[in-house]
Tab-separated table of C-alpha atoms in Angstrom:
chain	number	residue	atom	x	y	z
A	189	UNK	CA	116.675	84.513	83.247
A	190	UNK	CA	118.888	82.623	85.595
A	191	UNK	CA	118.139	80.916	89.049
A	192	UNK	CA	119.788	80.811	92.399
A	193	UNK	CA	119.356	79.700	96.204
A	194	UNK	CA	120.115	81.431	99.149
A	195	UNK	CA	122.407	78.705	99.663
A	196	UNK	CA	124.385	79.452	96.341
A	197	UNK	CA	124.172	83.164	97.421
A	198	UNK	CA	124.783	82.599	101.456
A	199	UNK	CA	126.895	79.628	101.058
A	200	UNK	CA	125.455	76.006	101.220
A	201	UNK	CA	123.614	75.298	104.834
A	202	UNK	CA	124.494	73.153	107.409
A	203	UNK	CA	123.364	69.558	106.804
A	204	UNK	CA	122.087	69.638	110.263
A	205	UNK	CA	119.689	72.409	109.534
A	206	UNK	CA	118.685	71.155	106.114
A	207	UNK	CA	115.241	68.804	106.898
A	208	UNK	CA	113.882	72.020	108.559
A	209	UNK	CA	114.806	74.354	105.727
A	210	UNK	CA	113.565	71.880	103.583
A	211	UNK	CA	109.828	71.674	105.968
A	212	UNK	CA	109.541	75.076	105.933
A	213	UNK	CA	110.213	75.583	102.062
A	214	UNK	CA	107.316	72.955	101.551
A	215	UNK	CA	105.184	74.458	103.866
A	216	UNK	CA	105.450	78.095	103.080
A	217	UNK	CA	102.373	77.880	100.978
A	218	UNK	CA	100.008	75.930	103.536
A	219	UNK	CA	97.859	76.896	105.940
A	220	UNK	CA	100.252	75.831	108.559
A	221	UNK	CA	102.802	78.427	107.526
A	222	UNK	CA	102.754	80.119	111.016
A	223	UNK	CA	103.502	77.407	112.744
A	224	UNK	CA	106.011	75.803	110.586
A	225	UNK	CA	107.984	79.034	110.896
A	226	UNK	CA	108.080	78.937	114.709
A	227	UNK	CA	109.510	75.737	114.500
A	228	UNK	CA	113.161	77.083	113.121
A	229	UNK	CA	115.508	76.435	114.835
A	230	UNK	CA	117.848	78.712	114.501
A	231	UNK	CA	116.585	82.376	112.944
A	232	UNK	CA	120.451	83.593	111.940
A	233	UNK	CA	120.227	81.275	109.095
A	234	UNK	CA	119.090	82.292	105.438
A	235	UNK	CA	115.842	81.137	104.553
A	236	UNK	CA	115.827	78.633	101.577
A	237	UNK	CA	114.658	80.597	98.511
A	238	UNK	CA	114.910	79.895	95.070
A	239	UNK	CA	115.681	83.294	93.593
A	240	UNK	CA	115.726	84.662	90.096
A	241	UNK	CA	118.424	86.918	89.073
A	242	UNK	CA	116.571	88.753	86.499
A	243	UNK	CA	120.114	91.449	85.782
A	244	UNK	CA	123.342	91.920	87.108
A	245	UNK	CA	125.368	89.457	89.382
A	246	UNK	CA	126.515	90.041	93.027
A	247	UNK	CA	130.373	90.489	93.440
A	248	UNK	CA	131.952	88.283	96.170
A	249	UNK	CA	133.480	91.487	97.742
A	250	UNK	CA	131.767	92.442	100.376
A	251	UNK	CA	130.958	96.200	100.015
A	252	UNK	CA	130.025	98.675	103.047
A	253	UNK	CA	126.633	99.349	101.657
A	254	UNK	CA	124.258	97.455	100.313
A	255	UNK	CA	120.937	99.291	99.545
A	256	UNK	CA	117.603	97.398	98.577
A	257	UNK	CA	114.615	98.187	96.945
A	258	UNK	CA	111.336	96.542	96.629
A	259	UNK	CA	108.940	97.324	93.762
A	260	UNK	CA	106.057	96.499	92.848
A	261	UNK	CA	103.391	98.372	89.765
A	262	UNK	CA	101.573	101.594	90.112
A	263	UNK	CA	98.235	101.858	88.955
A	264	UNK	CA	99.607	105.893	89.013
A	265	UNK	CA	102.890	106.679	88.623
A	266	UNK	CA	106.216	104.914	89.005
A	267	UNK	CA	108.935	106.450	90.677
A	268	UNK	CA	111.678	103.219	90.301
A	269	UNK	CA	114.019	104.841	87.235
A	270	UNK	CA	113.942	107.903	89.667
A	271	UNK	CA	114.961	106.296	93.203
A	272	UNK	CA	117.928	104.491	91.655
A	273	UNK	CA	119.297	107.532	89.186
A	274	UNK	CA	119.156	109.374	92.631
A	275	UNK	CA	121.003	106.741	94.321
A	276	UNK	CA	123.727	107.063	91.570
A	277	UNK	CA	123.670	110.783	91.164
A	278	UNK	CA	124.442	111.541	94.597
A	279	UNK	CA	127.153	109.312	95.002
A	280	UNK	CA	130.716	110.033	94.199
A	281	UNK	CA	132.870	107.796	92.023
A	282	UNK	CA	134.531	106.797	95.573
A	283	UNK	CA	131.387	106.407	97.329
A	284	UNK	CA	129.983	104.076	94.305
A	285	UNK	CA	132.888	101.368	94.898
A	286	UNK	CA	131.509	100.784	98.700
A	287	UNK	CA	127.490	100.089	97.709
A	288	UNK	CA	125.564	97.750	95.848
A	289	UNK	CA	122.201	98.547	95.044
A	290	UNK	CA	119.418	95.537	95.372
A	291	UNK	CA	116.539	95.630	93.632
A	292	UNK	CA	113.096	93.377	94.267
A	293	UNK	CA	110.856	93.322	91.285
A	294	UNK	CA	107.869	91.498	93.648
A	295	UNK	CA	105.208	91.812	91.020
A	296	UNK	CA	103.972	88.017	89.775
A	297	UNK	CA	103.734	88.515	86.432
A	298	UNK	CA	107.062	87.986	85.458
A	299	UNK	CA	105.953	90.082	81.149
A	300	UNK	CA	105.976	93.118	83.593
A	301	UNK	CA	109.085	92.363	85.081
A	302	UNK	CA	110.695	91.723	82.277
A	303	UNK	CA	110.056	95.420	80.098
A	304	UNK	CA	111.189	96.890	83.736
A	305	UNK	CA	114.348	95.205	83.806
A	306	UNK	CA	114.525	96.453	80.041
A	307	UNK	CA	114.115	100.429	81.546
A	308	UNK	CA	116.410	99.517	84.054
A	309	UNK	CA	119.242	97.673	81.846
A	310	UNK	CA	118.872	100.583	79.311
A	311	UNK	CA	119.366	103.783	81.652
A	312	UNK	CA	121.980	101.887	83.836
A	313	UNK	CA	123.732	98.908	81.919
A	314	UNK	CA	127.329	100.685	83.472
A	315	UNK	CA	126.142	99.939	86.780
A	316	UNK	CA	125.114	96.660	86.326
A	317	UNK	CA	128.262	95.296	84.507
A	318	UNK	CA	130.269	97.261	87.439
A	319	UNK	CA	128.041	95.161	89.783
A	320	UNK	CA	126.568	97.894	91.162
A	321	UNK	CA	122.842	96.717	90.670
A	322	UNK	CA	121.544	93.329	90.893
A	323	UNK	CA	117.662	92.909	90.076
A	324	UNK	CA	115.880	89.923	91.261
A	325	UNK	CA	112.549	88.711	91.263
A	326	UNK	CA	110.849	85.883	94.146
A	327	UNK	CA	108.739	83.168	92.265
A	328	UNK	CA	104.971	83.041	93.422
A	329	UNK	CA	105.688	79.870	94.733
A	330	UNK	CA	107.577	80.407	97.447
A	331	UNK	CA	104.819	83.284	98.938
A	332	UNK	CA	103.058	82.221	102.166
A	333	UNK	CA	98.615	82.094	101.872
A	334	UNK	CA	97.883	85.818	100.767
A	335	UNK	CA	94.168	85.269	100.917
A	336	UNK	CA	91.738	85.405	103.858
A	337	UNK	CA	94.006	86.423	106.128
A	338	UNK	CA	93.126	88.149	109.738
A	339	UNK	CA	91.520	91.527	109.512
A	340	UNK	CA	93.552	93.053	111.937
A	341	UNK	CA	92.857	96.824	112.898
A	342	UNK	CA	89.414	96.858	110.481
A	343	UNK	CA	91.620	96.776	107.267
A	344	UNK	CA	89.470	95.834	104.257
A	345	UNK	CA	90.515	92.773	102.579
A	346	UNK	CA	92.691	94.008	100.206
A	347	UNK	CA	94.604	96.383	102.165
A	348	UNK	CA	95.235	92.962	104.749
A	349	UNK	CA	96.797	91.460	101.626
A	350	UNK	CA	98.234	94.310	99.994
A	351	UNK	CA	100.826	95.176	103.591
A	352	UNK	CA	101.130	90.856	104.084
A	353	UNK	CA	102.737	90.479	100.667
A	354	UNK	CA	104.623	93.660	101.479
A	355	UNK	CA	106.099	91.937	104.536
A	356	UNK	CA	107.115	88.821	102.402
A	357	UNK	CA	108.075	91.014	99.501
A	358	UNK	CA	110.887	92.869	102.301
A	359	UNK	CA	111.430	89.442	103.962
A	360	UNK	CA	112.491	87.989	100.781
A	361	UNK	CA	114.780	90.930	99.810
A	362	UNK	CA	116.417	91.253	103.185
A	363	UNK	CA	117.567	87.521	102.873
A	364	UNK	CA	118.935	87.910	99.408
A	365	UNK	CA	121.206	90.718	100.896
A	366	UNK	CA	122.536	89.458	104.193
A	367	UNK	CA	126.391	88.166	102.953
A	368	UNK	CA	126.801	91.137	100.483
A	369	UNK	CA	127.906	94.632	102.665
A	370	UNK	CA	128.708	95.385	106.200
A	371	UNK	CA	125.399	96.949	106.605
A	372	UNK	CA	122.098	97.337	104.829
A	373	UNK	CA	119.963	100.496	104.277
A	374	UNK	CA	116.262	99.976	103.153
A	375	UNK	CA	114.931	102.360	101.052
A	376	UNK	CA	111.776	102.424	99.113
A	377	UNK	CA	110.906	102.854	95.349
A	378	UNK	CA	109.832	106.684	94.940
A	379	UNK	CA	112.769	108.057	97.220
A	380	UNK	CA	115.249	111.101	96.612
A	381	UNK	CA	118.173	111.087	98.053
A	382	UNK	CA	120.865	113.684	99.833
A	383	UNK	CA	123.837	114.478	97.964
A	384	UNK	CA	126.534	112.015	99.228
A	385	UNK	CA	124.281	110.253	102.261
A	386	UNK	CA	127.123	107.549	102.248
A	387	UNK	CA	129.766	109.414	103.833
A	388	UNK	CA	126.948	111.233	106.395
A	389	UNK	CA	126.070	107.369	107.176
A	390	UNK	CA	129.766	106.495	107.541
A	391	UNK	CA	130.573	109.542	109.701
A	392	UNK	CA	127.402	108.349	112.193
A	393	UNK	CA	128.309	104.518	112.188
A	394	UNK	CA	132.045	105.908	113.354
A	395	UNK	CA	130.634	108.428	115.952
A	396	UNK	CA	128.352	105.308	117.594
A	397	UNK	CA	131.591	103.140	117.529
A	398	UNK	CA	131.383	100.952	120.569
A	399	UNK	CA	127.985	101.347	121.095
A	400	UNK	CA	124.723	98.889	120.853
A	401	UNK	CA	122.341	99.795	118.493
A	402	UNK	CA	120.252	97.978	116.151
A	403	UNK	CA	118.290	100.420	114.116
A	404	UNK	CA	119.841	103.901	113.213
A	405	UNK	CA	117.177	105.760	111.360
A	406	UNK	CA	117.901	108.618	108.436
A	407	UNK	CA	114.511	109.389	107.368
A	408	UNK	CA	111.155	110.005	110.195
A	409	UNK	CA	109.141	108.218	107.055
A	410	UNK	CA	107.757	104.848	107.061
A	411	UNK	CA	110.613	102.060	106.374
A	412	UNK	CA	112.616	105.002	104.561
A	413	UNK	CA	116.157	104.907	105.219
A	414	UNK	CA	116.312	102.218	107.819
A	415	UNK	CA	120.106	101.375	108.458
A	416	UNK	CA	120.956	97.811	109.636
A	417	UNK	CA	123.624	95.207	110.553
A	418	UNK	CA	123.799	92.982	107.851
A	419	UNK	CA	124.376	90.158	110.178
A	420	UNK	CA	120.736	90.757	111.726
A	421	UNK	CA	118.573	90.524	108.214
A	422	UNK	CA	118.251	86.390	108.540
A	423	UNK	CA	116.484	87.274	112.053
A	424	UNK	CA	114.510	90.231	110.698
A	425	UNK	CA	113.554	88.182	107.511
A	426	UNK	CA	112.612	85.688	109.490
A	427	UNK	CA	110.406	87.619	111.488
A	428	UNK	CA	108.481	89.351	108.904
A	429	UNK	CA	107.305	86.083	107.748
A	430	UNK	CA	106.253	85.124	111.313
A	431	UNK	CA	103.978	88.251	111.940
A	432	UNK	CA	103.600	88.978	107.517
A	433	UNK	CA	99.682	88.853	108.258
A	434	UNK	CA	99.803	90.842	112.042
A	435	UNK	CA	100.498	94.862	111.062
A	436	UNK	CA	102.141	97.034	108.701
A	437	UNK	CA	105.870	96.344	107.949
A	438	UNK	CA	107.261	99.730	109.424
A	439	UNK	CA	105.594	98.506	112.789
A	440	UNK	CA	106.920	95.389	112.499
A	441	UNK	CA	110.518	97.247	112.434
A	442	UNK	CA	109.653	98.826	115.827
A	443	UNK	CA	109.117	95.520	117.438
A	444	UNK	CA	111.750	94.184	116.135
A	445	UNK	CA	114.421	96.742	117.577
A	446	UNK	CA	113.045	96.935	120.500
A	447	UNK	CA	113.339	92.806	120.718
A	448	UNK	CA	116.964	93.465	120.196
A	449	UNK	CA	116.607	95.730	123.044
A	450	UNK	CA	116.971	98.963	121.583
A	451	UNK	CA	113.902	100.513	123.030
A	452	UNK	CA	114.214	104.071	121.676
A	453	UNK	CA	114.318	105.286	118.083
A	454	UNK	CA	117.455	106.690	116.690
A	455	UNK	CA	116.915	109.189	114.221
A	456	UNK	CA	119.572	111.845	112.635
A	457	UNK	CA	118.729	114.742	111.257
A	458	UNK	CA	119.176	116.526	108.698
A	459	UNK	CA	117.308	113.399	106.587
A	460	UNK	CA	118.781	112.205	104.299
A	461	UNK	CA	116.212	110.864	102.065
A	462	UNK	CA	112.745	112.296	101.007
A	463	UNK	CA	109.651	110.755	99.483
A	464	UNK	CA	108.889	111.844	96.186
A	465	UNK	CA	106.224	109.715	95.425
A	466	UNK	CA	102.618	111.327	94.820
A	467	UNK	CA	100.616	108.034	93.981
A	468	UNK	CA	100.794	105.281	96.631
A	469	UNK	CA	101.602	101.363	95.474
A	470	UNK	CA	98.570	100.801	97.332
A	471	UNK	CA	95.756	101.323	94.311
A	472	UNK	CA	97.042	104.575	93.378
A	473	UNK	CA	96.733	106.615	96.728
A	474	UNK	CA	97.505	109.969	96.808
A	475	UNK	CA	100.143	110.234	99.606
A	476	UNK	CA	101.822	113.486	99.642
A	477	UNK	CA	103.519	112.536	102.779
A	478	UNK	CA	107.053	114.986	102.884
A	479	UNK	CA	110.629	114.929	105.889
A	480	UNK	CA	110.200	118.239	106.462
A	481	UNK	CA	113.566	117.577	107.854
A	482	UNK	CA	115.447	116.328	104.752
A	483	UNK	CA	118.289	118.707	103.545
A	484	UNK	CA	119.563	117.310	99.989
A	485	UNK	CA	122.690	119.474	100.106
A	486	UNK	CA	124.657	118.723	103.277
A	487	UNK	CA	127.240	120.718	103.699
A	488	UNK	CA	128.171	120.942	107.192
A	489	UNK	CA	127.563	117.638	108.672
A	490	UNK	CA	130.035	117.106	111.895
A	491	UNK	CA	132.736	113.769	111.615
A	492	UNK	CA	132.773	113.263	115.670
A	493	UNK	CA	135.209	110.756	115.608
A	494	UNK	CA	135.539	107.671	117.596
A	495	UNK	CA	136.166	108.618	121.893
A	496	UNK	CA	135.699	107.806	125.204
A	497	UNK	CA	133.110	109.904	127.396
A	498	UNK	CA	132.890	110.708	130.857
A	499	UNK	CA	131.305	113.100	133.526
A	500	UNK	CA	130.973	113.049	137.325
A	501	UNK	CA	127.635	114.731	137.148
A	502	UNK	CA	124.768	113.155	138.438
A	503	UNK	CA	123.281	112.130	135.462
A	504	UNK	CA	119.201	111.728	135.071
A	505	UNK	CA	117.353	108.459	134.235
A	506	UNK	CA	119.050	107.027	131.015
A	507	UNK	CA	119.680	110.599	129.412
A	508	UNK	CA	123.572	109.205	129.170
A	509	UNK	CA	126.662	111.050	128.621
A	510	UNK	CA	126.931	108.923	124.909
A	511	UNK	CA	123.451	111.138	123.804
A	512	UNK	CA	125.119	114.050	123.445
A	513	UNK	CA	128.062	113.207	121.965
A	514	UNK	CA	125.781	112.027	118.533
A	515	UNK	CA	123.781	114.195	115.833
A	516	UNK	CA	120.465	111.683	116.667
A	517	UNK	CA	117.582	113.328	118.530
A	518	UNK	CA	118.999	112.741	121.882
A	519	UNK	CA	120.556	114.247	124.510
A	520	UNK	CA	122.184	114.462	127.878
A	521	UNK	CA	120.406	115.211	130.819
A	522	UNK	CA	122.241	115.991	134.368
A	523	UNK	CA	120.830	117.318	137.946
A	524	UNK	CA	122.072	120.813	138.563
A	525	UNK	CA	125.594	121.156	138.118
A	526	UNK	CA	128.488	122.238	140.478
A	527	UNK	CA	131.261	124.863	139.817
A	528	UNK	CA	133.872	122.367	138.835
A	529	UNK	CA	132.219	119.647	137.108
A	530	UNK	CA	133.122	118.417	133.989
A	531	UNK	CA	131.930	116.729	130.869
A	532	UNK	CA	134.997	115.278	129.447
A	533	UNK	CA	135.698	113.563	125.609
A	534	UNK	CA	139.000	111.579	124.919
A	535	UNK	CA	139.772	110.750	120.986
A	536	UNK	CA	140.729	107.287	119.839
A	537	UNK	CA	143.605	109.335	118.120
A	538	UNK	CA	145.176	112.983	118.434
A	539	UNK	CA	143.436	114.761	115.633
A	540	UNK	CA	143.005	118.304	114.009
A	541	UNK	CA	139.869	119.434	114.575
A	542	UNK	CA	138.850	122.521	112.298
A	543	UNK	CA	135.680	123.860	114.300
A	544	UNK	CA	133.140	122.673	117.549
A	545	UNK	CA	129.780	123.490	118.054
A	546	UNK	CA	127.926	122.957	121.584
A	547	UNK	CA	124.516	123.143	122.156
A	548	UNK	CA	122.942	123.174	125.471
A	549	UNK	CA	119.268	123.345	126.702
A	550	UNK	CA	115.941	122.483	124.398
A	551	UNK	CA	113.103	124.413	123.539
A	552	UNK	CA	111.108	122.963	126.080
A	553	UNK	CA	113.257	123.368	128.565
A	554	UNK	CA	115.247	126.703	127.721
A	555	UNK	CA	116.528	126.619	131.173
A	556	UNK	CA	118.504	123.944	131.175
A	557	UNK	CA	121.253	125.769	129.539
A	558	UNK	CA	124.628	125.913	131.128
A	559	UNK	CA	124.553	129.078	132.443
A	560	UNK	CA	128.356	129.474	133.715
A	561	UNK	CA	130.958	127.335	131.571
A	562	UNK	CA	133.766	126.868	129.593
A	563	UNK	CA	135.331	124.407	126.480
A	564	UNK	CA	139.128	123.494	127.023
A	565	UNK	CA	141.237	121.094	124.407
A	566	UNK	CA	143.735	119.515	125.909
A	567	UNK	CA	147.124	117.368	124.837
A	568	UNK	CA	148.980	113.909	126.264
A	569	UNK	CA	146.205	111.612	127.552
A	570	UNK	CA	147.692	109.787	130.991
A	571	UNK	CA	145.528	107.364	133.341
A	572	UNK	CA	143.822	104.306	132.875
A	573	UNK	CA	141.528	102.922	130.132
A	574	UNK	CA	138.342	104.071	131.677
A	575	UNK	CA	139.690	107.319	133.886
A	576	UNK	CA	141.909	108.736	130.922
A	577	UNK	CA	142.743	112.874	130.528
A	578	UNK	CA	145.004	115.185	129.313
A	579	UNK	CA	147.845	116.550	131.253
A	580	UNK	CA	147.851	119.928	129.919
A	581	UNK	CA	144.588	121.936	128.700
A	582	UNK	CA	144.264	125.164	126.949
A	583	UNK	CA	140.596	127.011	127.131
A	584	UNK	CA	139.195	128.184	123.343
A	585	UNK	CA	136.383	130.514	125.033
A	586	UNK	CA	132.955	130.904	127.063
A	587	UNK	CA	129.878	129.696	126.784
A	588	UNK	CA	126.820	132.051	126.108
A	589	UNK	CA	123.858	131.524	126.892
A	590	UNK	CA	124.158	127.905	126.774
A	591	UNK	CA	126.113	128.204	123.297
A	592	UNK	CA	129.640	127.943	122.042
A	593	UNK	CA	130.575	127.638	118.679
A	594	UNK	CA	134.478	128.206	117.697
A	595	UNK	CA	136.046	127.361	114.170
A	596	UNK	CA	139.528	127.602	112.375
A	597	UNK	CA	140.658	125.826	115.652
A	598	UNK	CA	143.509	123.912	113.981
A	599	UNK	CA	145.027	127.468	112.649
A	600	UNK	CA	144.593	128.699	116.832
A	601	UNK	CA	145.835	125.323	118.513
A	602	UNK	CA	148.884	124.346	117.295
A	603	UNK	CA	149.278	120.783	118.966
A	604	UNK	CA	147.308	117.790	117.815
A	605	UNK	CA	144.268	117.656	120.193
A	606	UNK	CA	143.791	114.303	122.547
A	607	UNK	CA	140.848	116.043	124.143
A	608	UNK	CA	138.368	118.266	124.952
A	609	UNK	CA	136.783	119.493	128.416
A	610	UNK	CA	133.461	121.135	129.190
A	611	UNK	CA	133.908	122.505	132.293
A	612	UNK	CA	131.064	124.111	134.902
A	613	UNK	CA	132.257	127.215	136.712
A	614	UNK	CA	130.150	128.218	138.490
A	615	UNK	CA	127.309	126.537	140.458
A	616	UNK	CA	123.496	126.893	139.192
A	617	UNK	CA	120.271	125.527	140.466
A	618	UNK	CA	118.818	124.393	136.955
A	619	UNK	CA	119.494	120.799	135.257
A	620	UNK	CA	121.536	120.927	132.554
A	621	UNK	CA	120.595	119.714	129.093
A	622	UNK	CA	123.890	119.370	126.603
A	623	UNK	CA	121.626	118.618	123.897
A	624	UNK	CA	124.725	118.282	120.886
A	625	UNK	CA	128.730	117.934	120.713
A	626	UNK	CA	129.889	118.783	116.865
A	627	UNK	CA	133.435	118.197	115.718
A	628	UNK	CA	134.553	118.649	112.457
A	629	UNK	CA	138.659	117.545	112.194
A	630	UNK	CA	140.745	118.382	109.199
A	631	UNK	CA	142.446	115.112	109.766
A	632	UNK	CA	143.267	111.983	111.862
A	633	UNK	CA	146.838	111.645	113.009
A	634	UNK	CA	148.769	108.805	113.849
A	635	UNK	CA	149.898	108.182	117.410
């Protein structure tokens, strides 16, 4: 069983930051824990934490992916062997050079840990050598006071303790993985997952190019498939162990995105990962809890590649032109449009794009369809940076009834489109609601 720091892991700390690592390492298990963890200084760097490596060693490449786990025994069930064979499975050969898989074996008794990491090490020894899956366990003695702790919302006892050491448990693994990937996707240990979710998450991260965002979400579940920046897990780590004894750790999350200032959740759909899990880690549960949006076959998911957006219609509130243009649960929202107006994308690159789907209106407010349009591509962007268009457009069709949906574009157009044009033509008195933009290219194309 071998040992390591977050410094060995992170790289060593500054020596100016090292008497307060060191206070808070020694303090973690007094009764001024709270406080002591206020005190940091600076929340971007790791927390100092002796970790055991109980299988597998981290590569120094950084990866795209990293995706942790955090385990802990069933009285009923256990769902582990399952959640990473389905992390594997659905993964292509590519797909499995860009991830690394994480998990946190947070029971104490470290006999139990061991025969798991035995399971484990059996079924996936190929993964492990590939460095694919690291396992590591968080001695006892680096926990915070797990015992008579505030009651908060009328929780018995042991549920209070139960969701604090579930905090510290997820604290502990997020700093472990902050200098491994690009970004980090928290999953939890009785999870299935869709059939090649890493290119789905890719295609998403490259549609919100340019764009602020925190949290993007992949599953409406608990703290199921919870996408991150890797470079934000000291500051979420950190303040998991602040609040460990205040709530729950999937409100926790909300908090802390909406600290960062993203105040709204971002959630795609289809899912892509399901809970499978019938017995909760909480003494044995029942919690049949299912995504009744979770597709585990995606076929058809839209690439939307990287683009500038604009409009000149008076858009509502902050139902922004960037909402629709995304496959989250969002959407734009305009005042009633004029015969003329436009809603107007220009690619990064010329591309081939295969087929586009436009949806406009919601079923609450069926109405807000665009009653009177049509979708033109267009070729040879001129202007400036932020007023770009094409020179020349050609129009692809109608919409109807709010809807347009063309494919086999790239065997109709035969130039490489620059852009495409939603135009009004004719003016109606309802708002307009263009609730989803999907573009599928065949390829990208070098200017």
């Amino acid at each position: 069983m071998n040992g390591t720091s977050a410094g060995s892991v992170h790289g060593l700390p500054l020596e100016e930051d090292k008497r307060l690592r060191d206070a808070s390492t020694h303090q973690l298990n007094s009764d001024s824990f709270g406080n002591t963890v206020r005190e940091f200084s600076n929340f971007s760097s790791p927390i100092n934490v002796t970790y055991q490596i109980l299988a597998g060693i981290p590569i120094s490449r950084k990866r795209f992916l990293t995706i942790g786990l955090s385990s802990v025994k069933r009285k009923k069930g256990n769902y582990l062997l399952e959640t990473i064979k389905s992390v594997f499975e659905q993964s292509s050969y590519e797909e499995l050079k860009e991830i690394t898989v994480v998990v946190h074996l947070a029971d104490f008794d470290l006999t139990l840990c061991e025969s798991i990491v035995q399971d484990i090490s059996r079924k996936f020894s190929h993964h492990i050598i590939a460095g694919r899956l690291v396992i590591i366990h968080t001695p006892v003695q680096h926990y915070p006071v797990l015992e008579g702790l505030k009651r908060n919302y009328n929780d018995p006892d042991a549920r209070v303790k139960f969701r604090s050491k579930q905090n510290v448990d997820y604290a502990f693994l997020l700093n472990f993985c902050a200098n491994l990937s690009d970004y980090y996707l928290m999953l939890e240990d009785d999870v299935r997952c869709a059939k090649n979710f890493l290119s789905t998450i890719k295609k998403v991260i490259n549609s919100r190019k340019g764009s602020n965002w925190v949290t993007l979400e992949f599953s409406k579940l608990g703290y199921i498939g919870k996408l991150y920046h890797t470079h934000d897990l000291p500051r979420l780590a950190h303040f998991l162990l602040m609040f460990y004894q205040e709530m729950p750790c999937d409100w926790l999350l909300i908090h802390f995105r909406c600290l960062l200032a993203q105040k709204e959740t971002i959630r795609f759909k289809p899912s892509l990962f399901q809970h499978m899990g019938y017995y909760s880690s909480y003494k044995g549960a029942e919690n049949k809890l299912k995504d009744d949006d979770f597709e585990e076959d995606l076929l058809d998911i839209p690439d939307n590649p990287s683009a500038v957006i604009s409009t000149n219609m008076n858009t509502f509130e902050n139902y922004e032109i960037n909402r629709a243009y995304s496959s989250a649960e969002e959407y734009f929202w305009a005042k009633p449009p004029s015969s003329g107006d436009f809603y107007h994308i220009v690619f990064e690159k010329p591309i081939k794009i295969s087929k586009i789907k436009v949806i406009t209106g919601t079923e609450d407010r069926p109405n807000d369809i665009l009653h009177h349009g049509t979708l033109e591509v267009g070729e040879r962007v001129t202007g400036s940076k932020k007023n770009r268009k094409c020179t020349t457009y050609l129009r692809l069709g109608d919409f109807i009834n709010g809807y347009f949906e063309i494919d086999n574009i790239d065997r109709k157009v035969l130039f490489n489109i620059d852009c495409i044009r939603i135009l009004v033509t004719k003016n109606q008195n309802e708002w307009l609601i263009i609730k989803s933009i999907s573009v599928w290219t065949t390829e990208t194309l070098n200017q």
